[in-house]
Coordinates of C-alpha atoms in Angstrom, one line a residue:
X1 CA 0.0 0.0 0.0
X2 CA 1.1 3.6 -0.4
X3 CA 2.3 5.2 2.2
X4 CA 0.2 8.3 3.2
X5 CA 2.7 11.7 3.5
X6 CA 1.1 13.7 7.1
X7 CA -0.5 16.8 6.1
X8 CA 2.1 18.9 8.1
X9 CA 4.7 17.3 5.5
X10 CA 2.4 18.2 2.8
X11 CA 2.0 21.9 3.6
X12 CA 5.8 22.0 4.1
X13 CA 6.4 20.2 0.5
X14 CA 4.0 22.6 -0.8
X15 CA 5.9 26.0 0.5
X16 CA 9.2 24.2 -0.9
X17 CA 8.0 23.5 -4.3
X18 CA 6.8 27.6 -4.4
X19 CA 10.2 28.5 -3.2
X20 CA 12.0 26.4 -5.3
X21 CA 9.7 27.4 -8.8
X22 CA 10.5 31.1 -7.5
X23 CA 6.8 31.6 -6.9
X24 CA 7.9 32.9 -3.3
X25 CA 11.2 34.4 -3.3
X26 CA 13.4 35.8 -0.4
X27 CA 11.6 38.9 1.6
X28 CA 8.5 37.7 0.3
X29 CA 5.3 37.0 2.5
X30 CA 4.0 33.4 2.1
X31 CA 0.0 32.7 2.8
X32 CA -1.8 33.2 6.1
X33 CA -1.9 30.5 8.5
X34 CA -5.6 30.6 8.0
X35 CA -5.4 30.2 4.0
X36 CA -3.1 27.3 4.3
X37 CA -5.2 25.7 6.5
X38 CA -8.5 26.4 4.2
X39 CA -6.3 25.1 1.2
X40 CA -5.3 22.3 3.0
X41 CA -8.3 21.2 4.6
X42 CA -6.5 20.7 7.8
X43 CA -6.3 22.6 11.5
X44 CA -4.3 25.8 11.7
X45 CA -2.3 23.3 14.8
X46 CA -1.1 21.6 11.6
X47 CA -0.1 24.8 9.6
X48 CA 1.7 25.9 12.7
X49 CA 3.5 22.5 12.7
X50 CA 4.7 23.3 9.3
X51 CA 6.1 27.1 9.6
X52 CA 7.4 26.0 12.8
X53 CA 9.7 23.3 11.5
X54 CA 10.4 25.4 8.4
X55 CA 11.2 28.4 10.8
X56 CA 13.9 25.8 12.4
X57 CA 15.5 25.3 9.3
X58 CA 16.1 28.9 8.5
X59 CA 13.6 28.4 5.5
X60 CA 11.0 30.6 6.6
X61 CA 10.9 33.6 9.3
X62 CA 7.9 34.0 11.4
X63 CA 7.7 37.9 12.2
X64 CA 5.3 38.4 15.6
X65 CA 2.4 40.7 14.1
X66 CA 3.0 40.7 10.5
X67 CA 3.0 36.7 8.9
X68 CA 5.6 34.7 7.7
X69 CA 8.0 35.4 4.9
X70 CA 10.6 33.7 2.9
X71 CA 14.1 33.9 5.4
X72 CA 16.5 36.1 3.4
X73 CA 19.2 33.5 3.8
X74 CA 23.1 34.4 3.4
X75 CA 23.4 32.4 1.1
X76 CA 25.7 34.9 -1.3
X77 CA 28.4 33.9 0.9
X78 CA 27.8 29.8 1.2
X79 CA 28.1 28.1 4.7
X80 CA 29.6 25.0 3.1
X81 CA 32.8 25.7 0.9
X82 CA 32.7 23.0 -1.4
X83 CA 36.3 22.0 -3.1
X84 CA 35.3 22.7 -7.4
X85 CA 38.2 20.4 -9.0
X86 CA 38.5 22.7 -12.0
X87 CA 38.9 25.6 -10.5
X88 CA 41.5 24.1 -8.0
X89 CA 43.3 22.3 -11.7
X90 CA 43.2 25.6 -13.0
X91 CA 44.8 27.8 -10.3
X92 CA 47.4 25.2 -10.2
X93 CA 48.5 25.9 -13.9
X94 CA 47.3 22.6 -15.1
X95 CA 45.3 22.4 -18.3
X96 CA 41.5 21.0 -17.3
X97 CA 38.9 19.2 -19.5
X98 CA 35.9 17.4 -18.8
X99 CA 34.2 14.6 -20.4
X100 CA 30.3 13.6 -19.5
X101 CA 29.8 10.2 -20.1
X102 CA 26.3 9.9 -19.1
X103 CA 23.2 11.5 -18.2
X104 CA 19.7 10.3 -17.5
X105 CA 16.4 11.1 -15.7
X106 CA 15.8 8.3 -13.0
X107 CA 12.1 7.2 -11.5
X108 CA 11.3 6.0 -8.0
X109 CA 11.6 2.5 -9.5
X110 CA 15.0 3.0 -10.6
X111 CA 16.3 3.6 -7.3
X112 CA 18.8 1.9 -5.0
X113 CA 17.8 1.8 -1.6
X114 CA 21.4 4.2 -0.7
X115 CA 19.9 6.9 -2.7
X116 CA 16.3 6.2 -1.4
X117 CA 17.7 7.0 1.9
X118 CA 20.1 10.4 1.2
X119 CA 16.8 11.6 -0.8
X120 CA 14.3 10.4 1.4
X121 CA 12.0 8.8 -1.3
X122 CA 9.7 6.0 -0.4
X123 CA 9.6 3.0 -1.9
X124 CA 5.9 3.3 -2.7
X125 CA 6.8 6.9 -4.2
X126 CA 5.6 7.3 -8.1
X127 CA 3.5 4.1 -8.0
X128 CA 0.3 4.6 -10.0
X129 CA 2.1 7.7 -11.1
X130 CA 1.7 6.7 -15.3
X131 CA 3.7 10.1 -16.2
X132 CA 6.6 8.0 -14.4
X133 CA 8.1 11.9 -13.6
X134 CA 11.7 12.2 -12.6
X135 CA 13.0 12.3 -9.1
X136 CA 16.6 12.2 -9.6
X137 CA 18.6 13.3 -12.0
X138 CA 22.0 11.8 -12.6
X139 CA 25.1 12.3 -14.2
X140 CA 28.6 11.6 -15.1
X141 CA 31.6 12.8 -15.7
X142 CA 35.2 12.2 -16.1
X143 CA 37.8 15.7 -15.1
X144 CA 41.1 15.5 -16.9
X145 CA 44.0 17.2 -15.8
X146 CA 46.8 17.6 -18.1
X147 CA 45.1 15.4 -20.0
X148 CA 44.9 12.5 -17.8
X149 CA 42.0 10.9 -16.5
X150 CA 41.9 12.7 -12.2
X151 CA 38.6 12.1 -11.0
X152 CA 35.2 10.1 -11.9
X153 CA 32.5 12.3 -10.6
X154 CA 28.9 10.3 -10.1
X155 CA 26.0 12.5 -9.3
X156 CA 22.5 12.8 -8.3
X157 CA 20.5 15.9 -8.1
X158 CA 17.0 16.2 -6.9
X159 CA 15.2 16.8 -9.9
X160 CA 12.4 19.0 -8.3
X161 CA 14.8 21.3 -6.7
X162 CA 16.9 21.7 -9.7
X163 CA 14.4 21.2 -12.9
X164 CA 16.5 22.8 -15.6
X165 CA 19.7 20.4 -14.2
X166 CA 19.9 18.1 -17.8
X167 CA 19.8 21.0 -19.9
X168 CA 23.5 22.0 -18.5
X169 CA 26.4 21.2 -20.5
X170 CA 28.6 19.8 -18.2
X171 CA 31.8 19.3 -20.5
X172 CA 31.6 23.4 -20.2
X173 CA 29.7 23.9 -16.7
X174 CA 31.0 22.8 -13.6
X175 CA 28.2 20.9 -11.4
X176 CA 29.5 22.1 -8.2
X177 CA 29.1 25.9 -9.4
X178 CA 25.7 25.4 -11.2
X179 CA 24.2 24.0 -8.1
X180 CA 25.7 26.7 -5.6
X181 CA 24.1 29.4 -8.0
X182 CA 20.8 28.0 -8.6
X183 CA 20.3 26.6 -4.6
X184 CA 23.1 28.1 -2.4
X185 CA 23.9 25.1 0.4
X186 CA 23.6 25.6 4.1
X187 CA 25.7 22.5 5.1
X188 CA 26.9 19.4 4.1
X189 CA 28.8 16.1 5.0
X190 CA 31.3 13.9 3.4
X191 CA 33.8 10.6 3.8
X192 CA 36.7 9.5 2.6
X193 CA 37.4 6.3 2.4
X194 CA 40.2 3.6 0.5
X195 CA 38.2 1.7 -2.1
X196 CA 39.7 -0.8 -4.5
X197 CA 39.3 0.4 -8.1
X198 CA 36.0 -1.7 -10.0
X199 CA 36.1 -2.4 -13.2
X200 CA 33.9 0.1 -14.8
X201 CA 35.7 3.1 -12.3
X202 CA 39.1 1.7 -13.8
X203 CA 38.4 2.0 -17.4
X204 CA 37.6 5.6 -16.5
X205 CA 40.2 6.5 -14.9
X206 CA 43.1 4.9 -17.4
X207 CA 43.9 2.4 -14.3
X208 CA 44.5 -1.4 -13.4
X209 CA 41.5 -3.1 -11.7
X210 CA 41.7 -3.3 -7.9
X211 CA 44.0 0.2 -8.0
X212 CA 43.8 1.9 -5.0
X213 CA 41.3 4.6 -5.2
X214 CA 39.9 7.4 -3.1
X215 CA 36.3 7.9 -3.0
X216 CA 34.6 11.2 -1.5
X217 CA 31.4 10.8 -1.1
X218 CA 29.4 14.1 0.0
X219 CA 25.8 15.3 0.4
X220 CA 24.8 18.6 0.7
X221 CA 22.0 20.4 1.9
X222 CA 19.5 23.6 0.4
X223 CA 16.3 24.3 3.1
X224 CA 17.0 22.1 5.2
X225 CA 16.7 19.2 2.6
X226 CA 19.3 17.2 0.8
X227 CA 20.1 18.7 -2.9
X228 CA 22.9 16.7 -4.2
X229 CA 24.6 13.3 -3.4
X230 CA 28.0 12.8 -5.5
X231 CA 30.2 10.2 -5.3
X232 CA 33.8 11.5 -6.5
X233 CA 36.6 8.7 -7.2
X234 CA 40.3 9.8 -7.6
X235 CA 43.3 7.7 -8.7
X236 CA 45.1 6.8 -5.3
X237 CA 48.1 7.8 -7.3
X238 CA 47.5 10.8 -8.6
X239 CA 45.5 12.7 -6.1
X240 CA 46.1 13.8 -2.2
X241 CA 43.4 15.7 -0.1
X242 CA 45.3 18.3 2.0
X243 CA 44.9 21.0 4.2
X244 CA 45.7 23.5 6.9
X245 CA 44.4 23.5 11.0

């Protein structure tokens, strides 16, 4: 059976989608407790639920005496500082290129149980659906430095945040910089783990199975909801992460 979404979710959903579309932008009011409510068909205690968790997640600002608005987020200045592999090739000197080998629209049904957990999409999501919509979008691509193969990028972006995400030319495009400009993130978290080199990851990256690889795997976040998962391989060889305390 499908899993039925509470209507505080639903109302919360609903002011994310109009935020998202640009419907409601920053500074702007959003509708009355009292017309969500009517719109909804639910209590205002529900509608409250909703603004309040929203409020908590610096998506919204609730303003005592004059109605909730869209939170005018710093998000010019990012609070995560996400590494862009081109631009850090490029300040280097090196010569950069990059290579999409794939991208594709993937459904609910498509889904592997790791990405139905970073995205929190049920496993009942899109059934019955017959327009079989998009949830995810994925892509990848391989960055070249000097012209050798440096890192195999594999990501997925949710495809309701991020609608116009496909149409990108990511040979020209860095992913990294086209998300932070269309949904600035708040935070984020990542590993970084050892990983012997599979096949298909190999052939990528111009190296012997079973090389020694290193795999960052990050997730970041836009109101208060994950926006991107990518998973970034790197010959062991070729590529140290480093930094200052």
């Amino acid at each position: 059976m499908k899993k039925t979404i509470p209507a505080y979710q639903r109302i919360k959903n609903a002011i994310l989608d109009n935020i998202h579309s640009g419907k409601w932008q920053a500074g702007n009011a959003i509708s009355t407790e009292m017309a969500l409510a009517e719109e909804f068909g639910v209590s205002r205690m529900t509608v409250n639920r909703a603004l309040k968790e929203l409020s908590a997640e610096r998506v919204l600002e609730r303003r005592q005496g004059s109605g909730t608005f869209v939170a005018q987020q710093q998000f010019n200045h990012t609070f995560v500082e996400v590494r862009n592999i081109a631009q850090d090739l490029k300040s280097a000197n090196r010569d950069y290129e990059a290579k999409v080998v794939s991208k594709r629209a993937v459904t609910a049904d498509m889904l592997d149980e790791e990405l139905r957990r970073k995205f929190d999409i049920d496993k009942d999501h899109g059934v019955d659906n017959s327009s079989h919509a998009p949830v995810l979008y994925e892509v990848k691509i391989i960055h070249f430095a000097d012209g050798q193969p440096i890192q195999f990028e594999e990501r997925w972006v949710d495809a309701h945040k991020v609608p116009e995400f496909m149409a990108q030319d990511f040979s020209v495009v860095n992913t990294s910089e086209y998300l932070i400009a269309k949904s600035p993130l708040e935070r984020g978290s990542y590993t970084i783990r050892a990983i012997a080199a599979p096949d298909e990851i190999a052939r990528f990256l111009q190296i012997a199975p079973q090389s020694p690889t290193l795999v960052l795997r990050r997730q970041t976040y836009s109101a208060g909801q994950v926006l991107t998962f990518v998973k970034m391989w790197h010959a062991g060889d070729r590529y140290q992460f480093s930094g200052e305390l």
